[in-house]
Every structure is written in C-alpha cells, then in structure tokens.
Coordinates of C-alpha atoms and ligand atoms in Angstrom, one line a residue:
M9 CA -53.0 -14.0 30.3
L10 CA -49.4 -13.6 31.6
S11 CA -50.2 -15.6 34.8
A12 CA -51.8 -18.4 32.6
L13 CA -48.6 -18.6 30.6
K14 CA -46.5 -18.6 33.9
D15 CA -48.6 -21.6 35.2
A16 CA -48.5 -23.6 31.9
P17 CA -46.2 -26.7 31.9
P18 CA -43.0 -26.2 30.0
G19 CA -44.0 -28.9 27.4
H20 CA -47.1 -27.0 26.5
L21 CA -45.1 -23.7 26.1
A22 CA -42.7 -25.4 23.8
L23 CA -45.5 -26.9 21.7
G24 CA -47.2 -23.5 21.5
A25 CA -43.9 -21.9 20.3
V26 CA -43.5 -24.5 17.6
A27 CA -47.1 -24.0 16.5
C28 CA -46.7 -20.2 16.3
F29 CA -43.5 -20.6 14.3
I30 CA -45.2 -23.0 11.8
L31 CA -48.2 -20.6 11.5
Y32 CA -45.8 -17.7 10.9
Q33 CA -44.0 -19.6 8.2
V34 CA -47.3 -20.5 6.5
Y35 CA -48.3 -16.9 6.6
I36 CA -45.0 -15.8 5.1
Y37 CA -45.3 -18.5 2.4
L38 CA -48.8 -17.3 1.4
T39 CA -48.1 -13.6 1.5
V40 CA -44.4 -12.4 1.0
G41 CA -43.6 -15.8 -0.5
A42 CA -46.3 -15.5 -3.1
S43 CA -45.1 -12.1 -4.3
R44 CA -41.5 -13.4 -4.3
R45 CA -42.5 -16.4 -6.4
K46 CA -44.3 -14.1 -8.8
F47 CA -41.3 -11.7 -9.0
A48 CA -39.0 -14.6 -9.7
A49 CA -41.3 -16.1 -12.4
D50 CA -41.8 -12.6 -14.0
H51 CA -38.0 -12.4 -14.5
G52 CA -37.6 -16.0 -15.6
C53 CA -35.4 -16.8 -12.6
Q54 CA -34.2 -20.4 -12.0
P55 CA -32.3 -21.7 -9.0
A56 CA -28.5 -21.6 -9.1
P57 CA -26.6 -24.9 -8.4
A58 CA -26.1 -25.4 -4.7
Y59 CA -22.9 -26.1 -2.8
P60 CA -23.2 -29.6 -1.4
H61 CA -23.1 -28.7 2.3
R62 CA -22.8 -31.5 4.8
E63 CA -24.4 -29.2 7.3
P64 CA -26.9 -27.2 5.3
I65 CA -28.4 -25.0 8.0
F66 CA -25.5 -22.8 9.0
G67 CA -22.9 -24.0 6.5
I68 CA -20.4 -24.7 9.3
D69 CA -18.7 -27.4 7.2
L70 CA -17.6 -24.9 4.6
A71 CA -16.8 -22.2 7.1
L72 CA -14.4 -24.7 8.9
K73 CA -12.8 -25.6 5.5
L74 CA -12.4 -21.9 4.7
A75 CA -10.6 -21.3 8.0
R76 CA -8.3 -24.2 7.2
Y77 CA -7.6 -22.9 3.7
G78 CA -6.9 -19.5 5.2
K79 CA -4.3 -21.0 7.4
S80 CA -2.7 -23.0 4.6
K81 CA -2.6 -19.9 2.3
T82 CA -4.8 -21.6 -0.3
F83 CA -8.0 -19.6 0.3
L84 CA -8.1 -18.1 -3.2
E85 CA -7.0 -21.2 -5.0
Q86 CA -9.6 -23.3 -3.3
A87 CA -12.3 -20.7 -4.2
R88 CA -11.2 -21.1 -7.8
N89 CA -11.4 -24.9 -7.5
R90 CA -15.0 -24.7 -6.2
F91 CA -16.0 -22.5 -9.2
L92 CA -14.5 -25.2 -11.5
A93 CA -16.4 -27.9 -9.6
Y94 CA -19.8 -26.2 -9.1
G95 CA -20.0 -23.6 -11.8
N96 CA -19.3 -19.9 -12.1
T97 CA -22.2 -19.0 -9.9
Y98 CA -23.6 -21.2 -7.1
S99 CA -25.6 -20.8 -3.8
L100 CA -24.3 -21.6 -0.4
K101 CA -24.9 -20.9 3.3
V102 CA -22.7 -18.5 5.2
M103 CA -23.3 -18.5 8.9
G104 CA -26.9 -19.5 8.4
K105 CA -27.5 -16.8 5.7
N106 CA -28.4 -17.4 2.1
A107 CA -25.5 -16.5 -0.2
I108 CA -24.5 -16.6 -3.8
T109 CA -21.0 -16.6 -4.9
T110 CA -19.9 -15.8 -8.4
C111 CA -17.0 -15.1 -10.8
E112 CA -19.3 -14.2 -13.7
P113 CA -18.6 -10.7 -15.1
E114 CA -22.3 -10.1 -15.9
N115 CA -23.3 -10.8 -12.3
I116 CA -20.6 -8.7 -10.8
K117 CA -21.6 -5.8 -13.1
A118 CA -25.2 -6.2 -11.9
T119 CA -24.1 -6.1 -8.2
L120 CA -21.8 -3.2 -8.5
A121 CA -23.4 -1.1 -11.3
T122 CA -26.6 -1.8 -13.0
K123 CA -28.4 -2.9 -9.8
F124 CA -26.3 -0.8 -7.5
Q125 CA -29.3 0.5 -5.6
D126 CA -30.3 -3.1 -4.6
F127 CA -27.1 -3.7 -2.7
N128 CA -25.2 -2.5 0.4
L129 CA -21.9 -3.4 2.0
S130 CA -22.2 -6.4 4.4
N131 CA -22.7 -5.8 8.1
V132 CA -19.6 -8.0 8.7
R133 CA -17.5 -5.5 6.9
K134 CA -18.9 -2.6 8.9
A135 CA -18.5 -4.5 12.2
A136 CA -14.9 -5.4 11.4
F137 CA -13.8 -2.0 10.0
Q138 CA -15.7 0.6 12.0
P139 CA -14.0 0.3 15.4
L140 CA -10.8 1.5 13.9
F141 CA -11.8 3.3 10.7
G142 CA -15.0 4.8 11.9
K143 CA -17.7 5.9 9.4
G144 CA -16.1 6.8 6.1
V145 CA -16.2 6.2 2.4
F146 CA -15.1 2.7 2.8
T147 CA -17.6 1.7 5.4
N148 CA -20.7 3.8 4.7
D149 CA -23.7 3.1 2.5
G150 CA -26.6 5.2 1.0
P151 CA -26.7 8.9 1.6
E152 CA -23.8 8.8 4.1
W153 CA -21.6 7.1 1.5
E154 CA -22.7 9.7 -1.1
H155 CA -21.7 12.5 1.3
S156 CA -18.3 10.9 1.9
R157 CA -17.6 10.3 -1.8
T158 CA -18.7 13.8 -2.8
M159 CA -16.5 15.3 -0.1
L160 CA -13.4 13.2 -1.1
R161 CA -13.7 13.2 -4.9
P162 CA -12.2 16.6 -5.6
N163 CA -9.0 15.5 -3.7
F164 CA -8.2 13.0 -6.4
V165 CA -7.9 15.3 -9.4
R166 CA -4.8 14.9 -11.6
S167 CA -2.8 17.9 -10.2
Q168 CA -3.1 16.3 -6.7
V169 CA -2.1 12.8 -7.7
A170 CA 0.9 13.6 -9.8
D171 CA 3.1 14.9 -7.0
L172 CA 6.2 13.0 -8.3
D173 CA 8.6 15.1 -6.2
M174 CA 7.0 13.9 -3.0
I175 CA 7.2 10.2 -4.2
E176 CA 10.8 10.7 -5.3
K177 CA 11.8 11.8 -1.8
H178 CA 10.5 8.6 -0.3
V179 CA 11.8 6.4 -3.1
Q180 CA 15.2 7.7 -2.3
N181 CA 14.7 6.7 1.3
L182 CA 13.8 3.2 0.1
I183 CA 16.8 3.0 -2.1
K184 CA 19.0 3.7 1.0
E185 CA 17.6 0.6 2.7
V186 CA 18.6 -1.7 -0.2
P187 CA 22.0 -3.4 0.3
T188 CA 24.4 -3.1 -2.6
D189 CA 26.6 -6.1 -1.7
G190 CA 24.3 -8.7 -3.2
S191 CA 22.7 -9.7 0.0
T192 CA 19.0 -10.5 0.2
I193 CA 16.3 -7.9 0.9
D194 CA 12.6 -8.3 1.1
L195 CA 11.3 -5.4 -1.0
Q196 CA 7.7 -6.1 0.2
D197 CA 8.5 -4.8 3.7
L198 CA 10.1 -1.7 2.1
F199 CA 7.1 -1.1 -0.2
F200 CA 4.7 -1.3 2.8
D201 CA 6.8 1.4 4.5
L202 CA 7.1 3.5 1.4
T203 CA 3.3 3.6 0.8
L204 CA 2.7 4.4 4.4
D205 CA 5.2 7.3 4.2
T206 CA 3.7 8.7 1.0
A207 CA 0.1 8.2 2.1
T208 CA 0.6 9.9 5.4
E209 CA 2.4 12.8 3.7
F210 CA -0.5 13.1 1.2
L211 CA -3.1 13.0 3.9
F212 CA -1.5 14.7 6.9
G213 CA 1.2 16.8 5.3
E214 CA 3.8 14.9 7.3
S215 CA 5.2 11.5 6.7
A216 CA 5.2 8.7 9.3
H217 CA 8.9 8.2 8.5
S218 CA 8.7 4.4 8.5
L219 CA 11.5 3.9 6.0
G220 CA 14.8 3.8 7.9
S221 CA 13.2 3.4 11.4
K222 CA 12.8 0.2 13.4
S223 CA 10.3 -0.7 16.1
T224 CA 11.7 -1.0 19.6
E225 CA 10.0 -2.4 22.7
E226 CA 9.0 1.1 23.9
N227 CA 8.5 2.7 20.6
E228 CA 6.3 0.8 18.2
R229 CA 6.4 2.1 14.6
F230 CA 3.1 3.4 13.1
S231 CA 3.7 1.0 10.3
D232 CA 3.7 -2.0 12.6
L233 CA 0.6 -0.8 14.5
F234 CA -1.2 -0.4 11.2
T235 CA -0.1 -3.8 9.7
Y236 CA -1.1 -5.6 12.9
C237 CA -4.6 -4.1 12.9
T238 CA -5.4 -4.5 9.2
T239 CA -4.3 -8.2 9.4
M240 CA -6.7 -8.8 12.2
I241 CA -9.5 -6.9 10.5
G242 CA -8.9 -8.8 7.3
D243 CA -9.2 -12.2 9.0
W244 CA -12.2 -11.1 11.0
S245 CA -14.1 -9.8 8.0
R246 CA -13.3 -12.9 5.9
I247 CA -14.1 -15.7 8.2
G248 CA -15.3 -14.0 11.4
I249 CA -15.0 -15.9 14.7
F250 CA -13.1 -18.7 13.1
F251 CA -10.0 -16.5 13.2
G252 CA -10.7 -15.1 16.6
I253 CA -11.8 -11.7 17.7
P254 CA -9.5 -8.6 18.2
D255 CA -7.2 -9.0 21.2
Q256 CA -5.8 -6.5 23.7
R257 CA -2.9 -5.7 21.5
Y258 CA -5.3 -4.8 18.6
H259 CA -7.2 -2.3 20.9
R260 CA -3.9 -0.8 22.2
F261 CA -2.6 -0.4 18.6
A262 CA -6.0 1.0 17.3
A263 CA -5.8 3.7 20.1
G264 CA -2.3 4.5 18.9
I265 CA -3.5 4.9 15.4
H266 CA -6.3 7.2 16.5
K267 CA -3.9 9.3 18.5
F268 CA -1.5 9.6 15.5
A269 CA -4.4 10.8 13.2
D270 CA -5.9 13.1 15.9
R271 CA -2.7 15.1 16.1
Y272 CA -3.0 16.0 12.4
V273 CA -6.7 16.6 12.6
E274 CA -6.2 19.1 15.4
K275 CA -3.4 20.8 13.4
A276 CA -5.6 21.0 10.3
L277 CA -8.5 22.5 12.2
A278 CA -6.2 25.0 13.9
H279 CA -4.8 26.0 10.5
H280 CA -8.3 26.4 9.1
R281 CA -9.4 28.6 12.1
A282 CA -6.3 30.8 11.6
Q283 CA -7.1 31.1 7.9
K284 CA -10.7 32.1 8.6
S285 CA -9.7 34.7 11.2
G286 CA -7.2 36.2 8.7
M287 CA -4.2 35.3 10.9
I288 CA -2.8 33.4 7.9
T289 CA -3.7 34.0 4.3
C290 CA -3.4 31.8 1.2
E291 CA -0.3 33.7 0.2
N292 CA 1.7 33.0 3.4
S293 CA 0.5 29.4 4.0
P294 CA 2.7 26.6 2.6
N295 CA 2.1 26.0 -1.2
R296 CA 1.7 22.3 -0.7
Y297 CA -1.3 20.1 -1.1
I298 CA -2.5 18.5 2.2
F299 CA -5.6 16.3 2.0
L300 CA -6.8 17.1 5.6
D301 CA -6.4 20.9 5.0
E302 CA -8.8 20.5 2.1
L303 CA -11.2 18.3 4.0
V304 CA -11.6 20.8 6.9
K305 CA -13.1 23.2 4.4
K306 CA -16.0 20.8 4.1
T307 CA -16.4 19.6 7.7
N308 CA -14.9 20.5 11.1
D309 CA -16.1 17.4 13.0
P310 CA -12.9 15.9 14.3
I311 CA -14.2 12.3 14.3
E312 CA -15.4 12.6 10.7
L313 CA -12.1 14.0 9.6
R314 CA -10.1 11.3 11.4
S315 CA -12.4 8.6 10.0
E316 CA -12.2 9.8 6.4
A317 CA -8.4 10.2 6.6
L318 CA -8.0 6.7 8.0
N319 CA -10.3 5.3 5.4
I320 CA -8.1 6.7 2.7
L321 CA -5.0 5.5 4.5
L322 CA -6.5 2.0 4.5
A323 CA -7.7 2.2 0.9
G324 CA -4.4 3.5 -0.3
R325 CA -1.5 2.1 1.6
D326 CA -1.7 -1.7 1.6
T327 CA -3.2 -1.8 -1.9
T328 CA -0.3 0.0 -3.7
A329 CA 2.3 -1.8 -1.6
S330 CA 0.8 -5.2 -2.4
L331 CA 0.7 -4.4 -6.1
L332 CA 4.4 -3.4 -6.0
A333 CA 5.4 -6.5 -4.0
C334 CA 3.6 -8.9 -6.4
L335 CA 5.0 -7.1 -9.4
W336 CA 8.6 -7.2 -8.1
N337 CA 8.1 -10.8 -7.0
V338 CA 7.3 -11.8 -10.6
L339 CA 9.7 -9.5 -12.3
S340 CA 12.6 -10.9 -10.3
K341 CA 11.7 -14.4 -11.5
R342 CA 11.2 -13.6 -15.1
P343 CA 14.5 -12.4 -16.8
D344 CA 12.7 -12.2 -20.2
V345 CA 10.1 -9.7 -18.9
W346 CA 12.8 -7.8 -16.9
S347 CA 15.0 -7.3 -20.0
K348 CA 12.0 -6.0 -22.1
L349 CA 11.0 -3.6 -19.3
R350 CA 14.7 -2.6 -18.9
A351 CA 14.8 -1.5 -22.5
E352 CA 11.7 0.7 -22.0
V353 CA 13.1 2.2 -18.8
D354 CA 16.5 2.8 -20.5
S355 CA 14.8 4.8 -23.2
L356 CA 14.3 7.6 -20.6
G357 CA 18.1 8.0 -20.6
G358 CA 18.3 7.9 -16.8
K359 CA 16.1 10.9 -16.4
K360 CA 13.3 11.0 -13.8
P361 CA 10.1 10.3 -15.7
S362 CA 7.4 12.9 -15.9
F363 CA 3.7 12.0 -15.4
E364 CA 3.1 12.0 -19.1
E365 CA 6.2 9.9 -19.8
L366 CA 5.0 7.3 -17.3
K367 CA 1.7 7.1 -19.0
D368 CA 3.4 6.5 -22.3
M369 CA 5.4 3.4 -21.0
K370 CA 3.3 0.7 -22.6
Y371 CA 5.2 -2.3 -21.5
L372 CA 5.3 -1.1 -17.9
R373 CA 1.6 -0.7 -18.0
Y374 CA 1.2 -4.3 -19.4
C375 CA 3.4 -5.6 -16.6
I376 CA 1.3 -3.8 -14.0
N377 CA -2.0 -5.0 -15.6
E378 CA -0.8 -8.5 -15.7
A379 CA 0.2 -8.4 -12.0
L380 CA -3.2 -7.0 -11.1
R381 CA -4.9 -9.7 -13.2
L382 CA -3.0 -12.7 -11.6
Y383 CA -2.6 -11.2 -8.1
P384 CA -5.5 -8.9 -7.7
V385 CA -4.9 -6.8 -4.6
V386 CA -8.6 -7.0 -3.6
P387 CA -9.2 -10.6 -4.7
S388 CA -12.7 -11.1 -3.4
N389 CA -15.4 -8.9 -2.1
G390 CA -19.1 -8.9 -1.3
R391 CA -22.4 -7.1 -1.0
V392 CA -25.8 -7.8 0.5
A393 CA -29.2 -7.5 -1.2
I394 CA -31.3 -4.8 0.5
R395 CA -34.4 -5.7 -1.4
D396 CA -35.6 -8.7 -3.5
T397 CA -33.7 -8.6 -6.7
F398 CA -32.0 -10.9 -9.2
L399 CA -28.7 -11.6 -10.9
P400 CA -28.7 -11.9 -14.7
V401 CA -27.1 -15.3 -15.2
G402 CA -26.2 -18.6 -13.5
G403 CA -29.6 -20.3 -12.9
G404 CA -31.3 -23.3 -14.4
K405 CA -29.8 -26.4 -16.1
D406 CA -27.9 -24.4 -18.7
R407 CA -26.9 -21.8 -16.1
K408 CA -28.0 -19.0 -18.3
S409 CA -31.2 -18.0 -16.5
P410 CA -31.5 -15.1 -14.0
I411 CA -31.2 -16.0 -10.3
F412 CA -33.7 -14.7 -7.7
L413 CA -32.1 -13.1 -4.6
K414 CA -34.2 -12.7 -1.5
K415 CA -33.6 -9.5 0.5
G416 CA -30.7 -10.2 2.9
T417 CA -28.9 -12.6 0.5
L418 CA -25.1 -12.2 0.5
V419 CA -23.4 -11.9 -2.9
S420 CA -19.7 -12.6 -2.8
Y421 CA -17.6 -12.3 -5.9
S422 CA -14.1 -13.6 -6.7
V423 CA -12.1 -11.3 -8.9
F424 CA -9.1 -13.7 -8.4
S425 CA -11.1 -16.6 -10.0
M426 CA -12.6 -14.4 -12.7
H427 CA -9.1 -13.1 -13.7
R428 CA -7.9 -16.7 -14.1
R429 CA -10.8 -18.1 -16.2
E430 CA -9.5 -19.9 -19.3
D431 CA -12.7 -19.2 -21.2
I432 CA -12.0 -15.5 -20.8
Y433 CA -8.1 -15.3 -20.9
G434 CA -7.3 -18.4 -22.9
P435 CA -5.6 -21.7 -22.0
D436 CA -2.5 -19.8 -20.8
A437 CA -4.6 -17.8 -18.3
A438 CA -2.4 -18.9 -15.4
E439 CA 0.7 -17.6 -17.0
Y440 CA 2.2 -14.2 -16.4
K441 CA 2.4 -12.8 -19.9
P442 CA 2.4 -9.0 -20.2
E443 CA 2.3 -9.2 -24.0
R444 CA -1.3 -10.4 -23.8
W445 CA -2.2 -6.8 -23.1
E446 CA -1.2 -5.7 -26.6
K447 CA -4.6 -7.0 -27.8
L448 CA -6.7 -7.4 -24.6
R449 CA -9.5 -4.8 -24.1
P450 CA -11.5 -6.4 -21.3
G451 CA -14.6 -4.8 -19.8
W452 CA -16.0 -6.3 -16.5
E453 CA -13.8 -9.3 -17.0
F454 CA -10.9 -7.3 -15.5
L455 CA -11.7 -5.6 -12.3
P456 CA -8.8 -4.8 -10.0
F457 CA -10.2 -1.4 -9.1
N458 CA -13.9 -2.3 -8.9
G459 CA -16.6 -0.8 -11.1
G460 CA -19.8 1.2 -10.9
P461 CA -20.4 4.1 -8.5
R462 CA -18.0 2.8 -5.9
I463 CA -15.1 2.4 -8.3
C464 CA -11.7 3.1 -6.7
L465 CA -11.0 6.8 -6.2
G466 CA -7.3 6.3 -6.0
Q467 CA -6.6 4.3 -9.2
Q468 CA -4.6 7.0 -10.9
L469 CA -2.6 7.7 -7.7
A470 CA -1.8 4.0 -7.2
L471 CA -0.7 3.5 -10.8
T472 CA 1.4 6.6 -10.8
E473 CA 3.1 5.6 -7.5
A474 CA 3.7 2.0 -8.6
S475 CA 5.0 3.0 -12.0
Y476 CA 7.3 5.7 -10.7
T477 CA 8.7 3.6 -8.0
T478 CA 9.4 0.7 -10.4
V479 CA 11.1 3.0 -12.9
R480 CA 13.3 4.7 -10.3
L481 CA 14.3 1.4 -8.8
M482 CA 15.2 0.0 -12.2
Q483 CA 17.2 3.2 -13.0
H484 CA 19.2 2.8 -9.8
F485 CA 19.7 -1.0 -9.9
R486 CA 20.6 -2.7 -13.3
D487 CA 20.0 -6.3 -12.3
V488 CA 17.7 -8.2 -10.1
E489 CA 18.0 -11.8 -8.8
S490 CA 15.2 -13.6 -7.1
R491 CA 16.0 -15.1 -3.7
D492 CA 12.8 -17.0 -3.4
S493 CA 12.1 -20.4 -4.9
H494 CA 8.4 -20.6 -3.9
P495 CA 5.6 -20.1 -6.4
W496 CA 3.5 -17.0 -5.7
T497 CA 1.5 -17.7 -2.5
E498 CA -1.3 -15.5 -1.1
L499 CA -0.9 -13.3 2.0
L500 CA -4.4 -12.2 2.9
T501 CA -4.9 -9.2 5.2
V502 CA -7.4 -6.6 4.1
T503 CA -5.7 -6.9 0.8
C504 CA -3.7 -9.7 -0.8
A505 CA 0.1 -9.5 -1.0
S506 CA 2.8 -12.1 -1.4
N507 CA 3.3 -14.6 1.4
Y508 CA 7.0 -15.0 0.6
G509 CA 7.4 -11.3 -0.1
A510 CA 9.6 -10.0 -2.9
K511 CA 13.0 -11.4 -1.8
V512 CA 15.7 -10.2 -4.2
A513 CA 19.2 -9.2 -4.5
L514 CA 19.7 -5.9 -6.5
K515 CA 22.8 -4.9 -8.2
P516 CA 23.7 -1.3 -9.1
Ligands
LIG3 C1 -3.2 -0.9 -6.6 C2 -3.8 -0.1 -5.8 C3 -5.3 -0.1 -5.5 C4 -6.2 -1.1 -5.8 C5 -6.0 -2.4 -6.5 C6 -7.5 -0.6 -5.3 C7 -8.7 -1.3 -5.4 C8 -9.9 -0.8 -4.9 C9 -11.1 -1.6 -4.9 C10 -11.3 -3.0 -5.4 C11 -12.1 -0.8 -4.3 C12 -13.5 -1.2 -4.1 C13 -13.8 -1.7 -2.7 C14 -15.2 -1.9 -2.4 O1 -16.1 -1.3 -2.9 O2 -15.5 -2.9 -1.7 C15 -11.5 0.5 -4.0 C16 -12.1 1.5 -3.4 C17 -11.5 2.7 -3.0 N1 -10.2 3.0 -3.2 FE1 -8.8 1.9 -4.1 N2 -7.3 0.7 -4.8 C18 -6.0 1.0 -4.9 C19 -5.4 2.1 -4.5 C20 -6.0 3.2 -3.9 C21 -5.4 4.4 -3.5 C22 -3.9 4.7 -3.6 C23 -6.4 5.2 -2.9 C24 -6.3 6.5 -2.3 C25 -5.2 7.1 -1.8 C26 -7.6 4.5 -3.0 C27 -8.8 5.0 -2.6 C28 -10.0 4.2 -2.7 C29 -11.2 4.7 -2.1 C30 -11.5 6.0 -1.4 C31 -12.2 3.7 -2.3 C32 -13.6 3.7 -1.9 C33 -14.5 4.1 -3.0 C34 -16.0 4.1 -2.6 O3 -16.4 3.1 -1.9 O4 -16.7 5.0 -3.0 N3 -7.4 3.3 -3.6 N4 -10.1 0.4 -4.3

C-alpha cells in the first residue's frame, strides 16, 4: 500500500487528498452537522449579521486594520464604530477561526455566568501569559482554575484588604515625588510605581521600592521590567503576530521578574518550615499579613507559589494604577467635578479617612464609577466555546434571536463599547458625568470587574486603594491644573491606561 502511494504520480496524490477532504466534509455535514442544525433549530437560533470581510477565510483584512488601529491608538473607538455599523453582536473571522463579537449585556452575561461551563479562556491568552505568569488563577481553566481560586479567595477578606497604614506609607512616598513649584508631573508614572510598591508589599511582605528610584543602565527597576513585559504580552494577546513576538529583552526581563519573585517564595517556604518545626511560633512571628506566607500553608510547590503570586501582581498592579491615572486625568480637566469632590474630601477635616469613611464618600464613588465606565481598565476580553452552545440575542433580521455557537467559536466582548451605548446610558453617554450615578443601578450593563464565577477577586482592594490615594492627594494638594490638552486616548497594554498620562501641576 505504502509503496503504491510512493509510486503514484503527484497529480493523483493531490486529487486523492482533495477527494478525501470532500468526503470528510460530507460525512461531517451528515453526522455532526445534522445534530448541530437540530440543536440550533431547537433553540430558535438564527445567524448573526456578518462582518463584511474582503478576505473571508482567515479575516486577514480585519486583522491588518486592527494592527493599524492599535498603532494609531484608536483600537477601542474603532471597535465601537464597528458595533454602530454592524450591530451589537456580529460574526467575523479571527485568524481563520469563527468568532462572535458583542457589546450586548445579555450575551456577556451568558458567556460569563449563565453558560459559564460552556466557555474557557482562549488559547491565545494562555500562550501569551503563561511563559511569564505560569499557571495561575488568571491563566487556568476548569478544575485547575477552581483550585487556584479556592486557594486565593480567603486572602481577599475585608481585614486583609483594608490595610490603610500600608497604603499610607507608599502614598507619602508618592507625595514626595510631586513638585510643589507648579512644574508638570505625570501622575500616571507615579501611580504605576505606587501600585507596584503596595502590591509587592501585600504579596511578598516587602515592597519593590519603585517610588523614588530610577533605572540605570546596570540596574533596571522591577517596575520597568514589569511594564515592558506586560506591554509586550498585551500586544501579543490582542493581535498576535501582527505586533511581533517577544524579543530578547522580554526574555531577559521575564527572567529578572522570576528571580525577584523566587527570592520571596524561598523566604516564605523557609518561614513556614521554621514555623512547622517550632523554631518560630505565631507569637514571635511578625504580626503582619503577607500573602505568600498564607499561600505556603496550602502548597509548597515553589513554581505554583511564584505563578500565583505573579498572577495577583498582574491582576492588581496595572489595573489600579490605570484607574487612578484615568481618574486624575479627567479630574484635572474638570474644575466643576474637582470642586464638588473637594467639598466631600474637606468634610473629613484633614483627617486620614478610615475604611468606613471611604465607603461613605458617595461623590468619590460616583467619580470612580464614571471613570470605570468611560475608561474601563479591562476594555475588552474574550472566551472560547468548549462545546456547541448558543448566545441569547443578536440573530435574525430583528437581532433578537439566539445565535448558535459551534465548539471552538471565539466570543469577544467589548466592555468599552457597552459602557458607551446611548440606548443604555442616554444621549450624553460619552460625557464624564459622576452625577448620573445618583440614579443609575446597572446590572450587566456596567462591568468593570467582570461578572459570574470569575468576577475580580480584588475589587474591594482596588477601590480602597484608589479612593484612599485620591483623598490623601487631595488633602495634601488643594488645587490641580491639567497640563495636557489632548482628549483622553487609549494606552493598551494588558490593561488600558491613558496615552497622555495624567499630566498635572499640583499646588499645596
Ligand atoms: C481597578 C482595578 C481592577 C479592575 C478594573 C479589575 C478588573 C478585573 C477583571 C475585568 C477581571 C476578569 C478577567 C477575566 O476573567 O478575563 C479580573 C479578574 C481578577 N482580578 Fe481584578 N481588577 C482590578 C483590581 C484587582 C486587584 C487589586 C486584584 C488583586 C490584588 C485583582 C485580582 C483579580 C484576580 C485574582 C482575578 C482573576 C479572577 C478569576 O479568574 O477567577 N484585581 N479583574
């Protein structure tokens, strides 16, 4: 048989291959295809409108456009324009794969919550994140993810996330970096250092001390290593090869990040061993919460410990910094909002706020919600269907019918576009208007922290840190002046910050 194939002319072989392929397709159409058509009919599914690809096999035309939009910092705005043009849910091709994209709350809810079991994270996310972040809560699926989440959840109880003294120490370091002579400072850079310092202290018990330090040629700051790597990973996971693959520098920096984390993992393991052998007792160990010290009680695998810690660092650092940067960017440009917030901050009489007082600051909460609505830190996201399933709306002429999803279909969703929908937020949806939160009680229409079983674990921690930092800065500096004339522009890494930062002058 093999020798007959070897002797066959190449033309015959090619014809044979084509015939086999066609037969296989017919077989699929009659078997799996038939049960899929029945499934779709049983659920009343209708096709979603399709993106008008010029190259409909791989969708290269759109991929090239996305790469261009990424470079011109209009990726999010263009996604919104496409929803306006083709509907709130439409189908497309992503690197040859079937995909659905949506900004419909009902469909997002199905993907993340009601049909949670039908979806996994995409392989692109895993491929992009795992070399640096390993297998952890942010990159795992199924039982592995459940294990990560169960292990981590107890670390986010209220007593752990309300360590305002720790935040205060780092906010004071930030304040020292702000010039008082009216010269311009980009608060965004400082916020990225602040959240790295607080997150490393929370995780490892020791801060990376980024605030107040500068990278030199021999001594690269942890903050700069981390930012470089997350920027590269963000580009890679969004548009893959069109943004290039990680370079030598990325690999060198990733090794540096691993080395940094491993030092603390070893320390936590040694501490745990000493506790178990009775060399140190709870009474004589420091009375301070350290995330890794808690985690070693659940696992002593150093790679698992490093991965979970880096996953939390990833989830917690850029996100809170981006929120603070976008918030201060808009506050500095809106004297009306600033003066209302100033009145609320002044009602504290200059005292450091307690956790409860922060929670009672309504207008501050409105300002933060409104920043998260217009500049969501995780503006788009996605999942992949791991079995045949359907989304509840978007199909058929009226776009109200369910849509069938074949196993393997990608579902991407744009929180950015949903948060700017005029039919949800009104004709002034594009305007920064904290007052709208006096009456707004959105459900799945407002999704900065995700929803369903994978909802953000650090929401309370992030809101506390962003609120506390804002209040303390406003107590220290009476006035703010924007030093940036651009409209808000996206800066996409693994999160979304502000391309022109938060350039301000602050006056004591
Ligand atoms: C403004 C700040 C933050 C925002 C907007 C935010 C948003 C999000 C979003 C959208 C997700 C879902 C990602 C996905 O499933 O694809 C997520 C997950 C997560 N976040 Fe946050 N986050 C913030 C801060 C934090 C902080 C400070 C921490 C911890 C220190 C944290 C820990 C996590 C963890 C562990 C997950 C993974 C949950 C899981 O998959 O089970 N986040 N966050």
